[in-house]
Amino acid sequence: MLTDIEIAQNAKMKHIKDVAASIGIKEDELEFYGKYKAKMSEDLINRVSDNPDGKLVLVTAINPTPAGEGKTTTTVGLGDAFSLLGKKCLLALREPSMGPVMGVKGGAAGGGYSQVVPMEDINLHFTGDMHAITAANNLLSALIDNHIHQGNELDIDVSNIVWKRVLDMNDRALRNVVVGLGGKVNGVPREDGFMITVASEIMAILCLANDLEDLKYRLGEIIVAYNRQGLPVYAKDLNAEGAMTVLLKDAIKPNLVQTLANTPCFIHGGPFANIAHGCNSVTATKLALKMADYAITEAGFGADLGAEKFMDIKCRFAGLKPDAVVIVATVRALKYNGGVAKADLKEENVDALLKGIPNLLKHIENMQSFKVPVVVALNRFDTDTDSELNAVIDACAKYGVEVSMSEVFAKGGEGGIDLAQKVIKAIDTTKSEFTPLYDTNLSIKEKINEIVTKIYGGKGAVYTTKANKQIKQLEDLGLDKKPVCMAKTQYSLSDDPTLLGRPEDFEITISKVRVSNGAGFIVVETGDIMVMPGLPKKPAANNIDINIDGKITGLF
């Protein structure tokens, strides 16, 4: 079979104006970025604002494993399947970060015959949104250090600056740095650090803002530091929000691309789900709902991370109500959760599969707890046996959940027809009564406990001294009545990546608590979660190349 990039480079793409026309977007409502990419104008958003909403489908997955689950691939294939069934469908996905693209995980454009294109552009610079977010973030950092250098009128405590610089690359050497070295003319020396761009609060704000005015307000509400009296210093105190908004004026507009089958797709925003809220922009999702009968979106990593945050953060802020949830799993990944080594996953092992299936069942329970109908997409491989497939079907049947054998990687939309039909059936027969997990008026620790005990299945949380102090500070400042965004390993329901399957009787260690005040949520860091990833021993970047004709190779 051809590689992903070879398939993508052989795609017969339509001009983006024709893709747009297929869903009723006028040419003068597009801002073109070449032939195959465009941003949506504010005129379009305003024109369709009174349209009735379509049905919202969320695609999520079990905890990721080295075996791969294919969540984005399933999302894209499901969209193409809806189109083949004659349904007016729009996809709403996140933009990839170049850190994972150059690292180990890979991009976020799907795979096989279920991809969004132009794949190379989407996985690299795309329309410049990531760069705009990086620039806005680092402008704020520059204004902070300049303010201190110029006399520090706001009395900022140099040892308590919470705003970090960012870069859209995996670079562990930048996790902890010292800035301002080289004498008085170069600023005030202080400890600083970098996060990856997708972990920036500005990324979260861009994805949660309703419009340019809301974006500007939220940017001004960012807490960048605390003064020597312990009171917060905001971006608006530095008069930063205007210039930051200018840098983001185009980035806030959703991007339109297409799948290999020419199904329209909005790709906009890209926060990680293990260290941020993991969902594409509210603007893109709402626009998809206004322009299609079915809007299909995804949330990052497993349902314990991205899907929980989709429900408790994105839906709460945006007033969204999912009509169905698709949970993606594979027999191979479930066997891995049951203790089978990666090298042996192709061999039939029903006993190990039965030990790993509880991971899937826990995610089903979690999604059903939000009172939304669930369908399981079993991403099928040729090594899966009937005994293994039937074991998954039987286990899910006890929860009243149908399983669809998805073959969208090899067959595109044709391989997702059964899945699409089962999703439509679930929507039509079971009315969603979506309900968030917790009340934001609970204390921070109560909200954390709700997630740890009900979503992760743990017995509770333990707090470091530092975390306890940070929680008290937020409570004293009246900043505690917000949803919580858990920063946790994606590989386990716990905060220990080695605890696979459905661990029990564990505690989550809360190491750090901080407020993303502009985004509107409290970030709770667990274990030793990293907000700036590192590259692996053999980075994917080593295999990426371009020839004299400009043809890219090695990009998956």
Coordinates of C-alpha atoms in Angstrom, one line a residue:
M1 CA 0.0 0.0 0.0
L2 CA 1.2 3.5 -0.7
T3 CA 2.3 5.7 2.2
D4 CA 0.0 8.4 3.5
I5 CA 2.0 11.2 1.7
E6 CA 2.0 9.3 -1.6
I7 CA -1.8 8.8 -1.4
A8 CA -2.2 12.5 -0.5
Q9 CA 0.0 13.6 -3.4
N10 CA -2.0 11.6 -5.8
A11 CA -5.3 13.1 -4.6
K12 CA -7.6 14.8 -7.1
M13 CA -8.3 18.0 -5.2
K14 CA -11.0 20.4 -6.2
H15 CA -10.4 24.2 -6.2
I16 CA -11.3 25.3 -2.7
K17 CA -14.0 27.7 -4.2
D18 CA -15.8 24.6 -5.6
V19 CA -15.6 22.8 -2.3
A20 CA -17.0 25.9 -0.6
A21 CA -19.8 26.2 -3.1
S22 CA -20.9 22.6 -2.4
I23 CA -22.0 23.8 1.1
G24 CA -23.3 27.1 0.0
I25 CA -20.3 29.4 0.7
K26 CA -20.0 32.3 -1.8
E27 CA -16.7 33.0 -3.4
D28 CA -16.6 36.5 -1.9
E29 CA -16.9 35.0 1.5
L30 CA -13.5 33.3 1.1
E31 CA -10.0 34.6 1.7
F32 CA -7.8 32.4 -0.5
Y33 CA -4.5 30.9 0.5
G34 CA -3.7 29.4 -2.9
K35 CA -5.9 27.0 -4.7
Y36 CA -6.7 24.5 -1.9
K37 CA -6.9 26.5 1.3
A38 CA -9.1 29.4 2.4
K39 CA -10.2 31.3 5.5
M40 CA -13.8 32.0 6.2
S41 CA -14.8 35.7 6.3
E42 CA -16.8 37.3 9.1
D43 CA -19.5 38.0 6.5
L44 CA -20.1 34.3 6.1
I45 CA -20.3 33.7 9.9
N46 CA -22.9 36.6 10.2
R47 CA -24.9 35.4 7.2
V48 CA -25.5 31.9 8.5
S49 CA -25.9 32.8 12.2
D50 CA -29.6 32.3 12.2
N51 CA -29.6 28.9 10.4
P52 CA -30.8 26.0 12.5
D53 CA -28.1 23.8 13.9
G54 CA -27.3 20.3 12.5
K55 CA -26.4 17.3 14.6
L56 CA -23.1 17.3 16.4
V57 CA -21.0 14.1 16.5
L58 CA -17.9 13.8 18.7
V59 CA -15.2 11.3 17.8
T60 CA -13.0 10.2 20.7
A61 CA -11.0 7.0 21.5
I62 CA -9.6 4.7 24.1
N63 CA -6.3 5.6 25.7
P64 CA -3.7 5.8 22.9
T65 CA -1.1 3.0 22.6
P66 CA 2.0 2.4 20.4
A67 CA -0.3 0.2 18.3
G68 CA -2.3 3.2 17.1
E69 CA -6.0 3.7 17.2
G70 CA -6.8 5.9 14.1
K71 CA -9.1 8.5 15.7
T72 CA -8.5 11.3 13.1
T73 CA -8.6 8.7 10.3
T74 CA -11.9 7.4 11.6
T75 CA -13.3 11.0 11.8
V76 CA -12.3 11.8 8.3
G77 CA -13.6 8.5 6.9
L78 CA -16.9 8.9 8.8
G79 CA -17.4 12.3 7.2
D80 CA -16.8 10.8 3.7
A81 CA -19.2 8.0 4.5
F82 CA -21.9 10.6 5.5
S83 CA -21.3 12.3 2.1
L84 CA -21.7 9.0 0.3
L85 CA -25.0 8.4 2.0
G86 CA -26.2 11.8 0.6
K87 CA -26.0 13.6 3.9
K88 CA -24.8 17.2 4.1
C89 CA -21.8 16.8 6.3
L90 CA -18.9 19.1 7.5
L91 CA -15.8 18.1 9.5
A92 CA -14.3 20.3 12.1
L93 CA -10.8 19.3 13.1
R94 CA -7.7 20.7 14.9
E95 CA -4.6 22.0 13.3
P96 CA -1.5 19.8 13.8
S97 CA 1.5 21.1 15.8
M98 CA 4.9 20.8 14.1
G99 CA 6.4 19.5 17.3
P100 CA 4.8 16.0 17.0
V101 CA 5.2 16.2 13.2
M102 CA 8.9 16.4 13.6
G103 CA 9.0 14.2 16.6
V104 CA 7.3 10.8 17.0
K105 CA 3.6 11.1 17.0
G106 CA 3.1 12.3 13.5
G107 CA 0.5 14.8 12.1
A108 CA -3.2 15.1 12.5
A109 CA -4.5 14.9 9.0
G110 CA -5.8 11.3 9.1
G111 CA -4.2 8.4 7.2
G112 CA -4.5 6.0 4.3
Y113 CA -7.6 6.8 2.2
S114 CA -9.2 8.9 4.9
Q115 CA -7.1 12.1 4.9
V116 CA -7.6 15.8 4.7
V117 CA -5.5 17.6 2.0
P118 CA -3.3 19.3 1.1
M119 CA -1.6 17.1 3.7
E120 CA 1.8 18.7 3.5
D121 CA 0.6 22.2 4.0
I122 CA -1.8 21.2 6.9
N123 CA 1.0 19.5 8.8
L124 CA 3.5 22.3 8.3
H125 CA 2.9 26.0 8.1
F126 CA -0.7 25.8 6.8
T127 CA -2.2 29.3 6.9
G128 CA 0.1 30.7 9.6
D129 CA -2.2 30.4 12.6
M130 CA 0.4 28.7 14.8
H131 CA 2.9 31.4 14.0
A132 CA 0.4 34.1 14.8
I133 CA -0.3 32.5 18.2
T134 CA 3.4 32.1 18.9
A135 CA 4.0 35.8 18.0
A136 CA 1.1 37.0 20.2
N137 CA 2.3 34.9 23.1
N138 CA 5.9 36.1 22.8
L139 CA 4.9 39.7 22.3
L140 CA 3.3 39.5 25.7
S141 CA 6.5 38.0 27.1
A142 CA 8.5 40.9 25.6
L143 CA 6.2 43.5 27.0
I144 CA 6.5 41.9 30.5
D145 CA 10.3 42.0 30.5
N146 CA 10.4 45.5 28.9
H147 CA 8.0 46.8 31.6
I148 CA 10.4 45.5 34.3
H149 CA 13.4 46.9 32.5
Q150 CA 11.8 50.3 32.2
G151 CA 11.1 50.7 35.9
N152 CA 8.5 48.1 36.9
E153 CA 5.6 50.5 37.6
L154 CA 3.3 47.6 38.3
D155 CA 5.7 46.3 41.0
I156 CA 5.8 42.8 39.3
D157 CA 7.4 40.2 41.5
V158 CA 10.2 39.0 39.2
S159 CA 10.2 35.6 41.0
N160 CA 6.5 35.2 40.4
I161 CA 6.0 35.7 36.6
V162 CA 3.7 32.9 35.4
W163 CA 3.7 33.7 31.7
K164 CA 6.1 31.6 29.6
R165 CA 7.4 32.0 26.1
V166 CA 6.4 29.4 23.4
L167 CA 7.7 27.7 20.3
D168 CA 5.8 25.3 18.0
M169 CA 8.5 22.6 18.3
N170 CA 9.5 19.9 20.6
D171 CA 12.7 21.3 22.3
R172 CA 13.4 20.1 25.8
A173 CA 16.4 22.4 26.1
L174 CA 14.1 25.3 26.4
R175 CA 12.0 24.0 29.3
N176 CA 13.9 26.0 31.8
V177 CA 16.0 29.1 30.7
V178 CA 17.4 32.3 32.1
V179 CA 16.7 35.5 30.2
G180 CA 18.1 39.0 30.6
L181 CA 21.8 38.0 30.7
G182 CA 24.5 40.2 29.4
G183 CA 24.4 43.3 31.6
K184 CA 21.9 46.0 32.5
V185 CA 21.2 47.0 28.9
N186 CA 19.8 43.6 28.1
G187 CA 17.1 43.6 30.8
V188 CA 16.7 42.1 34.3
P189 CA 18.0 38.5 34.6
R190 CA 15.3 36.0 35.7
E191 CA 14.3 32.4 35.3
D192 CA 11.9 31.7 32.4
G193 CA 10.8 28.8 30.3
F194 CA 9.2 27.7 27.0
M195 CA 6.0 25.7 26.4
I196 CA 5.0 24.3 23.1
T197 CA 2.7 26.7 21.2
V198 CA -0.3 24.5 21.5
A199 CA -0.1 24.6 25.3
S200 CA -0.3 28.4 25.3
E201 CA -3.3 30.0 26.9
I202 CA -3.6 32.1 23.7
M203 CA -4.3 28.9 21.8
A204 CA -7.0 28.0 24.2
I205 CA -8.4 31.5 24.1
L206 CA -8.5 31.5 20.2
C207 CA -10.4 28.2 20.3
L208 CA -12.9 29.4 22.9
A209 CA -13.5 33.0 21.7
N210 CA -16.8 33.7 20.0
D211 CA -15.6 36.6 17.9
L212 CA -12.9 39.3 17.7
E213 CA -14.3 41.4 20.5
D214 CA -14.5 38.3 22.8
L215 CA -10.9 37.4 21.8
K216 CA -9.6 40.9 22.7
Y217 CA -11.4 40.8 26.1
R218 CA -10.1 37.3 27.0
L219 CA -6.5 38.3 26.0
G220 CA -6.7 41.3 28.4
E221 CA -7.8 38.9 31.2
I222 CA -4.7 36.8 31.0
I223 CA -2.8 36.8 34.3
V224 CA 0.8 37.1 33.5
A225 CA 2.4 37.6 37.0
Y226 CA 1.7 38.6 40.6
N227 CA 3.0 41.8 42.2
R228 CA 4.9 41.9 45.4
Q229 CA 1.6 42.2 47.3
G230 CA 0.5 38.9 45.8
L231 CA -2.1 40.4 43.6
P232 CA -2.5 39.4 39.9
V233 CA -1.1 41.4 37.1
Y234 CA -3.1 41.2 33.9
A235 CA -2.2 41.5 30.2
K236 CA -4.5 44.5 30.1
D237 CA -2.4 46.2 32.8
L238 CA 0.4 46.2 30.2
N239 CA -1.9 47.5 27.5
A240 CA -1.1 44.3 25.5
E241 CA -4.5 43.1 24.4
G242 CA -4.9 45.4 21.4
A243 CA -1.6 44.5 19.7
M244 CA -2.1 40.8 20.5
T245 CA -5.5 40.9 18.9
V246 CA -4.1 42.6 15.8
L247 CA -1.6 39.7 15.4
L248 CA -4.5 37.2 15.7
K249 CA -7.0 39.0 13.5
D250 CA -6.7 36.4 10.7
A251 CA -5.9 33.4 12.9
I252 CA -9.3 33.6 14.5
K253 CA -11.0 32.9 11.1
P254 CA -11.6 29.1 10.4
N255 CA -9.7 27.4 7.6
L256 CA -11.4 25.4 4.9
V257 CA -9.8 22.4 3.2
Q258 CA -11.1 19.1 1.9
T259 CA -10.8 15.3 2.3
L260 CA -9.5 13.0 -0.4
A261 CA -13.1 12.5 -1.4
N262 CA -13.7 16.3 -1.5
T263 CA -15.8 16.5 1.7
P264 CA -15.4 20.0 3.1
C265 CA -13.5 20.3 6.4
F266 CA -12.8 23.2 8.7
I267 CA -9.4 22.9 10.4
H268 CA -8.9 25.5 13.1
G269 CA -7.0 25.6 16.4
G270 CA -4.9 22.9 17.9
P271 CA -4.6 22.6 21.6
F272 CA -3.1 19.4 23.0
A273 CA -5.6 17.3 25.1
N274 CA -3.0 16.1 27.6
I275 CA -1.9 19.6 28.6
A276 CA -4.7 21.8 27.3
H277 CA -8.4 21.3 26.4
G278 CA -7.8 19.4 23.2
C279 CA -10.6 20.7 20.9
N280 CA -10.8 22.7 17.7
S281 CA -12.3 26.2 17.8
V282 CA -15.8 27.0 18.9
T283 CA -16.1 29.3 15.8
A284 CA -15.4 26.4 13.4
T285 CA -17.6 23.9 15.2
K286 CA -20.5 26.4 15.4
L287 CA -20.1 27.3 11.7
A288 CA -20.1 23.6 10.7
L289 CA -23.4 23.2 12.7
K290 CA -24.9 26.1 10.9
M291 CA -23.9 24.9 7.4
A292 CA -24.5 21.1 7.6
D293 CA -27.0 18.5 8.7
Y294 CA -24.2 16.7 10.5
A295 CA -21.0 18.3 12.0
I296 CA -18.3 15.8 12.9
T297 CA -15.5 16.8 15.3
E298 CA -12.9 15.1 17.4
A299 CA -11.2 15.7 20.8
G300 CA -7.6 14.8 21.4
F301 CA -6.2 11.6 22.9
G302 CA -8.5 9.3 24.9
A303 CA -12.0 10.1 26.1
D304 CA -10.7 10.6 29.7
L305 CA -8.9 13.7 28.4
G306 CA -10.2 15.4 25.2
A307 CA -13.7 14.2 25.4
E308 CA -14.1 15.1 29.1
K309 CA -12.8 18.6 28.3
F310 CA -15.0 18.8 25.2
M311 CA -18.0 18.1 27.5
D312 CA -17.0 20.1 30.6
I313 CA -15.2 23.1 29.0
K314 CA -16.0 23.6 25.3
C315 CA -19.7 22.6 25.4
R316 CA -20.2 24.5 28.6
F317 CA -18.7 27.7 27.3
A318 CA -20.2 27.5 23.7
G319 CA -23.6 26.2 24.6
L320 CA -23.1 23.1 22.5
K321 CA -24.9 19.8 22.9
P322 CA -23.4 16.6 21.3
D323 CA -25.9 14.3 19.7
A324 CA -23.7 11.2 19.7
V325 CA -20.2 10.0 20.6
V326 CA -18.0 7.6 18.6
I327 CA -15.3 5.8 20.6
V328 CA -12.5 4.5 18.4
A329 CA -10.7 1.3 19.4
T330 CA -8.7 -1.5 17.8
V331 CA -8.3 -5.1 18.7
R332 CA -4.5 -4.6 18.7
A333 CA -4.7 -1.7 21.2
L334 CA -7.0 -3.6 23.5
K335 CA -4.6 -6.5 23.5
Y336 CA -1.8 -4.1 24.3
N337 CA -3.9 -2.9 27.3
G338 CA -4.2 -6.6 28.2
G339 CA -0.5 -7.0 28.5
V340 CA 0.6 -8.2 25.0
A341 CA 3.9 -6.8 23.8
K342 CA 3.8 -4.6 20.7
A343 CA 5.7 -7.2 18.6
D344 CA 3.1 -9.9 19.4
L345 CA -0.1 -7.9 18.7
K346 CA -0.7 -9.6 15.3
E347 CA -1.2 -13.0 17.0
E348 CA -4.6 -14.0 18.2
N349 CA -4.9 -13.7 22.0
V350 CA -8.5 -13.6 23.2
D351 CA -7.5 -13.9 26.9
A352 CA -5.4 -10.8 26.7
L353 CA -8.1 -9.0 24.7
L354 CA -10.6 -9.7 27.5
K355 CA -8.2 -8.2 30.0
G356 CA -7.8 -5.1 27.8
I357 CA -11.4 -4.6 26.9
P358 CA -12.2 -3.0 30.4
N359 CA -10.3 0.1 29.1
L360 CA -12.9 0.5 26.3
L361 CA -15.8 -0.2 28.7
K362 CA -14.7 2.5 31.1
H363 CA -14.6 5.0 28.3
I364 CA -18.1 3.9 27.3
E365 CA -19.3 4.3 30.8
N366 CA -17.8 7.8 31.0
M367 CA -19.4 9.0 27.8
Q368 CA -22.8 7.5 28.8
S369 CA -22.5 9.4 32.1
F370 CA -22.8 12.6 30.0
K371 CA -26.2 11.2 28.8
V372 CA -25.2 11.0 25.2
P373 CA -25.6 7.9 22.9
V374 CA -22.4 6.0 22.1
V375 CA -21.2 4.0 19.1
V376 CA -17.9 2.1 19.0
A377 CA -15.8 2.2 15.9
L378 CA -13.5 -0.8 15.8
N379 CA -10.7 0.1 13.4
R380 CA -10.3 -3.2 11.7
F381 CA -6.9 -4.8 10.7
D382 CA -6.4 -7.9 8.6
T383 CA -4.9 -9.7 11.6
D384 CA -8.0 -9.4 13.7
T385 CA -9.8 -12.8 14.1
D386 CA -13.5 -13.4 14.3
S387 CA -13.1 -14.6 17.9
E388 CA -11.5 -11.4 18.9
L389 CA -14.0 -9.2 17.0
N390 CA -16.9 -11.0 18.5
A391 CA -15.4 -10.6 22.0
V392 CA -15.5 -6.9 21.6
I393 CA -19.0 -6.9 20.2
D394 CA -20.3 -9.0 23.0
A395 CA -18.7 -6.9 25.7
C396 CA -20.2 -3.7 24.2
A397 CA -23.6 -5.2 23.8
K398 CA -23.9 -5.5 27.6
Y399 CA -23.7 -1.7 27.7
G400 CA -26.3 -1.3 24.9
V401 CA -23.7 -0.1 22.5
E402 CA -23.3 -1.1 18.9
V403 CA -19.9 -1.8 17.3
S404 CA -19.1 -1.0 13.7
M405 CA -16.2 -2.6 11.9
S406 CA -14.4 0.5 10.4
E407 CA -12.2 0.0 7.3
V408 CA -11.8 3.7 6.4
F409 CA -8.0 3.6 6.3
A410 CA -8.0 1.1 3.4
K411 CA -11.3 2.0 1.8
G412 CA -12.0 5.6 2.6
G413 CA -15.7 6.6 3.0
E414 CA -16.9 3.2 1.7
G415 CA -15.3 1.5 4.7
G416 CA -17.3 3.7 7.0
I417 CA -20.8 3.3 5.7
D418 CA -21.9 0.9 8.4
L419 CA -20.4 3.2 11.1
A420 CA -22.3 6.2 9.6
Q421 CA -25.5 4.3 9.5
K422 CA -25.1 3.3 13.1
V423 CA -24.3 6.8 14.2
I424 CA -27.5 8.1 12.4
K425 CA -29.5 5.3 14.1
A426 CA -28.1 6.2 17.5
I427 CA -29.0 9.9 17.0
D428 CA -32.5 9.1 15.7
T429 CA -33.4 6.5 18.3
T430 CA -31.8 7.9 21.5
K431 CA -32.2 11.6 22.3
S432 CA -29.1 13.2 23.8
E433 CA -29.8 14.7 27.2
F434 CA -26.3 16.1 27.5
T435 CA -25.3 17.1 31.1
P436 CA -21.8 18.2 32.2
L437 CA -20.1 16.2 34.9
Y438 CA -19.9 18.9 37.7
D439 CA -21.1 22.3 38.8
T440 CA -18.4 24.9 38.4
N441 CA -19.4 26.4 41.8
L442 CA -17.9 23.4 43.5
S443 CA -14.5 24.0 45.1
I444 CA -11.4 23.2 43.0
K445 CA -10.7 20.1 45.0
E446 CA -14.3 18.9 44.7
K447 CA -14.2 19.4 40.9
I448 CA -10.9 17.5 40.7
N449 CA -12.3 14.7 42.8
E450 CA -15.3 14.4 40.5
I451 CA -13.0 13.9 37.5
V452 CA -10.6 11.6 39.3
T453 CA -13.2 9.3 40.8
K454 CA -15.9 9.3 38.1
I455 CA -13.9 9.6 34.8
Y456 CA -10.5 8.1 35.7
G457 CA -11.9 5.5 38.2
G458 CA -9.4 6.5 40.9
K459 CA -10.1 6.7 44.7
G460 CA -9.0 10.4 44.9
A461 CA -6.3 12.9 44.6
V462 CA -3.2 13.8 46.7
Y463 CA -1.8 17.3 46.6
T464 CA 1.8 18.6 46.8
T465 CA 2.4 21.5 49.2
K466 CA 2.9 23.7 46.2
A467 CA -0.5 22.7 44.7
N468 CA -2.2 23.3 48.0
K469 CA -0.8 26.8 48.2
Q470 CA -1.7 27.6 44.7
I471 CA -5.3 26.4 45.2
K472 CA -5.6 28.6 48.3
Q473 CA -4.3 31.6 46.4
L474 CA -6.9 31.1 43.7
E475 CA -9.6 30.8 46.2
D476 CA -8.5 33.9 48.1
L477 CA -8.5 35.8 44.8
G478 CA -12.0 34.5 43.8
L479 CA -10.7 32.8 40.7
D480 CA -11.8 29.3 41.7
K481 CA -15.3 29.0 40.2
K482 CA -14.2 27.8 36.8
P483 CA -14.1 24.4 35.1
V484 CA -10.8 22.5 35.5
C485 CA -8.6 21.4 32.7
M486 CA -6.6 18.3 33.8
A487 CA -3.0 18.0 32.4
K488 CA -2.3 14.3 32.6
T489 CA -0.6 11.5 30.7
Q490 CA -2.7 10.3 27.8
Y491 CA -1.5 6.7 28.0
S492 CA -3.4 5.7 31.2
L493 CA -6.6 6.5 33.0
S494 CA -4.3 7.2 35.9
D495 CA -1.3 9.6 36.0
D496 CA 1.1 6.7 35.7
P497 CA 1.6 5.8 31.9
T498 CA 2.5 2.2 32.8
L499 CA -0.9 1.4 34.4
L500 CA -2.8 0.1 31.4
G501 CA -6.3 -1.3 31.0
R502 CA -8.7 -0.2 33.7
P503 CA -6.6 0.4 36.9
E504 CA -8.3 0.6 40.2
D505 CA -7.6 1.9 43.7
F506 CA -5.1 4.5 42.5
E507 CA -4.6 8.1 43.5
I508 CA -3.8 11.0 41.2
T509 CA -0.9 13.3 42.3
I510 CA -1.7 17.0 41.8
S511 CA 1.6 18.8 41.4
K512 CA 0.6 22.2 40.2
V513 CA -2.5 24.3 39.8
R514 CA -2.7 27.5 37.8
V515 CA -5.4 29.6 36.3
S516 CA -5.8 30.3 32.6
N517 CA -8.0 33.3 33.3
G518 CA -8.5 34.5 29.8
A519 CA -9.4 31.0 28.6
G520 CA -11.7 30.7 31.6
F521 CA -10.5 27.5 33.2
I522 CA -8.1 26.2 35.9
V523 CA -5.2 24.0 34.7
V524 CA -4.4 21.2 37.0
E525 CA -1.1 19.5 36.3
T526 CA -0.7 15.9 37.5
G527 CA 2.4 13.8 38.0
D528 CA 5.4 14.9 35.9
I529 CA 3.4 16.1 32.9
M530 CA 5.5 18.2 30.5
V531 CA 4.3 21.3 28.7
M532 CA 7.3 21.3 26.4
P533 CA 7.8 17.9 24.8
G534 CA 11.2 16.6 23.7
L535 CA 12.2 14.8 20.5
P536 CA 12.8 11.0 20.5
K537 CA 16.1 9.4 19.8
K538 CA 15.2 9.1 16.1
P539 CA 13.0 12.1 15.3
A540 CA 10.6 11.9 12.3
A541 CA 12.5 15.0 11.0
N542 CA 15.4 12.8 10.1
N543 CA 13.3 11.1 7.4
I544 CA 11.7 14.2 5.9
D545 CA 13.2 15.6 2.7
I546 CA 12.4 17.5 -0.4
N547 CA 13.8 17.0 -4.0
I548 CA 14.8 19.6 -6.6
D549 CA 11.2 19.6 -7.9
G550 CA 9.8 20.5 -4.5
K551 CA 8.3 17.1 -3.9
I552 CA 8.2 16.3 -0.1
T553 CA 9.0 12.8 1.1
G554 CA 9.1 11.1 4.4
L555 CA 6.2 13.0 5.9
F556 CA 4.4 9.8 7.0

